Amino acid sequence: QVQLVESGGGLVQAGGSLRLSCATSIPTLNSYTMGWFRQAPGKEREFVASILWSGGSTYYADSVKGRFTISRDNAKNTVYLQMNSLKPEDTAVYYCAAAPTVGRIREYNYWGQGTQVTVSS
């Protein structure tokens, strides 16, 4: 069974930092892209960041460039999202997702249950 479990969310003041973790049960991630998404109340789910497991190439939404960093731990099959200089606009439920990847084709078929991040002003 494929499982993705997020952790690390919480309440932080503007300007603070949080690190989110996503532990996976996928035995090998060599052919996967791992992504972070977020959804604020009343809004569509939006892309935040992704990492290609093989090689470690990363991609970020413009809204988080320079503030967030996605990374991976090969030994733990875990992906992280380091969030610095947090803003109230970052408040959302954050989800991790896994996408089997062939070339430029990726489908995020596996999702975690989310972790709440709240940034106060």
Short mmCIF file of C-alpha atoms in Angstrom, two decimals:
data_model
loop_
_atom_site.label_atom_id
_atom_site.label_comp_id
_atom_site.label_asym_id
_atom_site.label_seq_id
_atom_site.Cartn_x
_atom_site.Cartn_y
_atom_site.Cartn_z
CA GLN A 1 0.00 0.00 0.00
CA VAL A 2 1.27 3.46 -0.93
CA GLN A 3 1.22 5.87 2.00
CA LEU A 4 2.34 9.48 2.27
CA VAL A 5 2.31 11.07 5.73
CA GLU A 6 2.94 14.79 6.24
CA SER A 7 4.12 16.33 9.49
CA GLY A 8 5.62 19.55 10.80
CA GLY A 9 2.77 21.99 10.37
CA GLY A 10 1.75 24.44 13.05
CA LEU A 11 1.21 28.05 14.05
CA VAL A 12 3.98 30.57 13.44
CA GLN A 13 4.25 34.35 13.33
CA ALA A 14 5.00 36.20 10.12
CA GLY A 15 8.71 36.04 9.36
CA GLY A 16 9.14 32.71 11.08
CA SER A 17 10.07 29.29 9.71
CA LEU A 18 8.70 25.76 9.57
CA ARG A 19 9.95 22.53 8.06
CA LEU A 20 7.44 20.06 6.69
CA SER A 21 8.22 16.38 6.22
CA CYS A 22 6.58 13.75 4.04
CA ALA A 23 7.44 10.13 4.72
CA THR A 24 6.57 7.66 1.97
CA SER A 25 6.12 3.89 1.78
CA ILE A 26 7.13 3.76 -1.89
CA PRO A 27 10.00 1.25 -2.04
CA THR A 28 11.92 3.07 -4.77
CA LEU A 29 11.46 6.67 -5.85
CA ASN A 30 13.91 6.70 -8.76
CA SER A 31 11.12 7.13 -11.31
CA TYR A 32 9.03 9.62 -9.28
CA THR A 33 8.54 13.32 -8.92
CA MET A 34 7.63 14.42 -5.41
CA GLY A 35 5.61 17.59 -5.00
CA TRP A 36 4.19 19.94 -2.40
CA PHE A 37 0.81 21.59 -2.91
CA ARG A 38 -1.33 23.81 -0.71
CA GLN A 39 -4.95 24.80 -0.41
CA ALA A 40 -6.29 27.82 1.44
CA PRO A 41 -9.95 28.12 2.48
CA GLY A 42 -12.16 28.92 -0.50
CA LYS A 43 -9.32 28.59 -3.00
CA GLU A 44 -8.12 26.00 -5.48
CA ARG A 45 -5.27 23.71 -4.61
CA GLU A 46 -2.05 25.19 -5.97
CA PHE A 47 1.41 23.91 -6.77
CA VAL A 48 4.22 24.93 -4.41
CA ALA A 49 7.37 22.97 -5.27
CA SER A 50 8.58 19.69 -6.74
CA ILE A 51 11.71 17.59 -6.91
CA LEU A 52 12.69 14.90 -9.40
CA TRP A 53 13.97 12.10 -7.21
CA SER A 54 16.57 10.90 -9.66
CA GLY A 55 19.00 13.79 -10.00
CA GLY A 56 17.26 16.17 -7.60
CA SER A 57 16.09 18.83 -10.06
CA THR A 58 13.71 21.27 -8.38
CA TYR A 59 10.95 23.62 -9.46
CA TYR A 60 9.13 26.31 -7.47
CA ALA A 61 6.06 28.45 -7.77
CA ASP A 62 6.96 32.13 -8.17
CA SER A 63 5.21 32.98 -4.91
CA VAL A 64 7.69 30.94 -2.84
CA LYS A 65 10.96 31.31 -4.76
CA GLY A 66 13.76 32.41 -2.47
CA ARG A 67 11.80 31.51 0.66
CA PHE A 68 11.00 27.78 0.38
CA THR A 69 13.37 24.89 -0.32
CA ILE A 70 12.37 21.36 -1.27
CA SER A 71 14.81 18.53 -0.57
CA ARG A 72 14.94 14.76 -0.23
CA ASP A 73 16.58 12.07 1.90
CA ASN A 74 17.27 8.99 -0.22
CA ALA A 75 17.87 6.72 2.76
CA LYS A 76 14.57 7.64 4.42
CA ASN A 77 12.41 8.00 1.29
CA THR A 78 11.34 11.33 2.74
CA VAL A 79 10.81 14.72 1.16
CA TYR A 80 11.04 18.04 3.04
CA LEU A 81 9.82 21.57 2.56
CA GLN A 82 11.80 24.20 4.44
CA MET A 83 9.69 27.36 4.68
CA ASN A 84 11.38 30.61 5.70
CA SER A 85 10.16 34.21 5.88
CA LEU A 86 6.59 32.99 6.17
CA LYS A 87 3.75 35.33 5.31
CA PRO A 88 0.06 35.24 6.29
CA GLU A 89 -0.67 34.44 2.63
CA ASP A 90 1.14 31.12 3.13
CA THR A 91 -1.61 29.92 5.47
CA ALA A 92 -3.06 26.73 4.01
CA VAL A 93 -3.25 22.98 4.31
CA TYR A 94 -0.07 21.61 2.76
CA TYR A 95 -0.10 18.29 0.91
CA CYS A 96 2.67 16.12 -0.42
CA ALA A 97 2.13 14.05 -3.54
CA ALA A 98 3.97 11.47 -5.63
CA ALA A 99 3.92 11.25 -9.42
CA PRO A 100 5.26 8.36 -11.48
CA THR A 101 7.33 10.16 -14.08
CA VAL A 102 8.23 9.21 -17.65
CA GLY A 103 10.05 11.99 -19.42
CA ARG A 104 7.94 15.14 -19.04
CA ILE A 105 4.77 13.20 -18.26
CA ARG A 106 3.82 13.08 -14.59
CA GLU A 107 0.57 12.23 -12.85
CA TYR A 108 0.23 12.95 -9.14
CA ASN A 109 -1.65 9.79 -8.25
CA TYR A 110 -0.68 9.51 -4.58
CA TRP A 111 -1.52 12.12 -1.95
CA GLY A 112 -1.06 12.60 1.76
CA GLN A 113 -3.80 13.83 4.09
CA GLY A 114 -2.25 17.24 4.63
CA THR A 115 -0.84 19.31 7.47
CA GLN A 116 -2.10 22.73 8.55
CA VAL A 117 0.21 25.74 8.38
CA THR A 118 -1.07 28.95 9.94
CA VAL A 119 0.92 32.19 9.78
CA SER A 120 -0.25 35.02 12.01
CA SER A 121 0.39 38.72 11.45
#
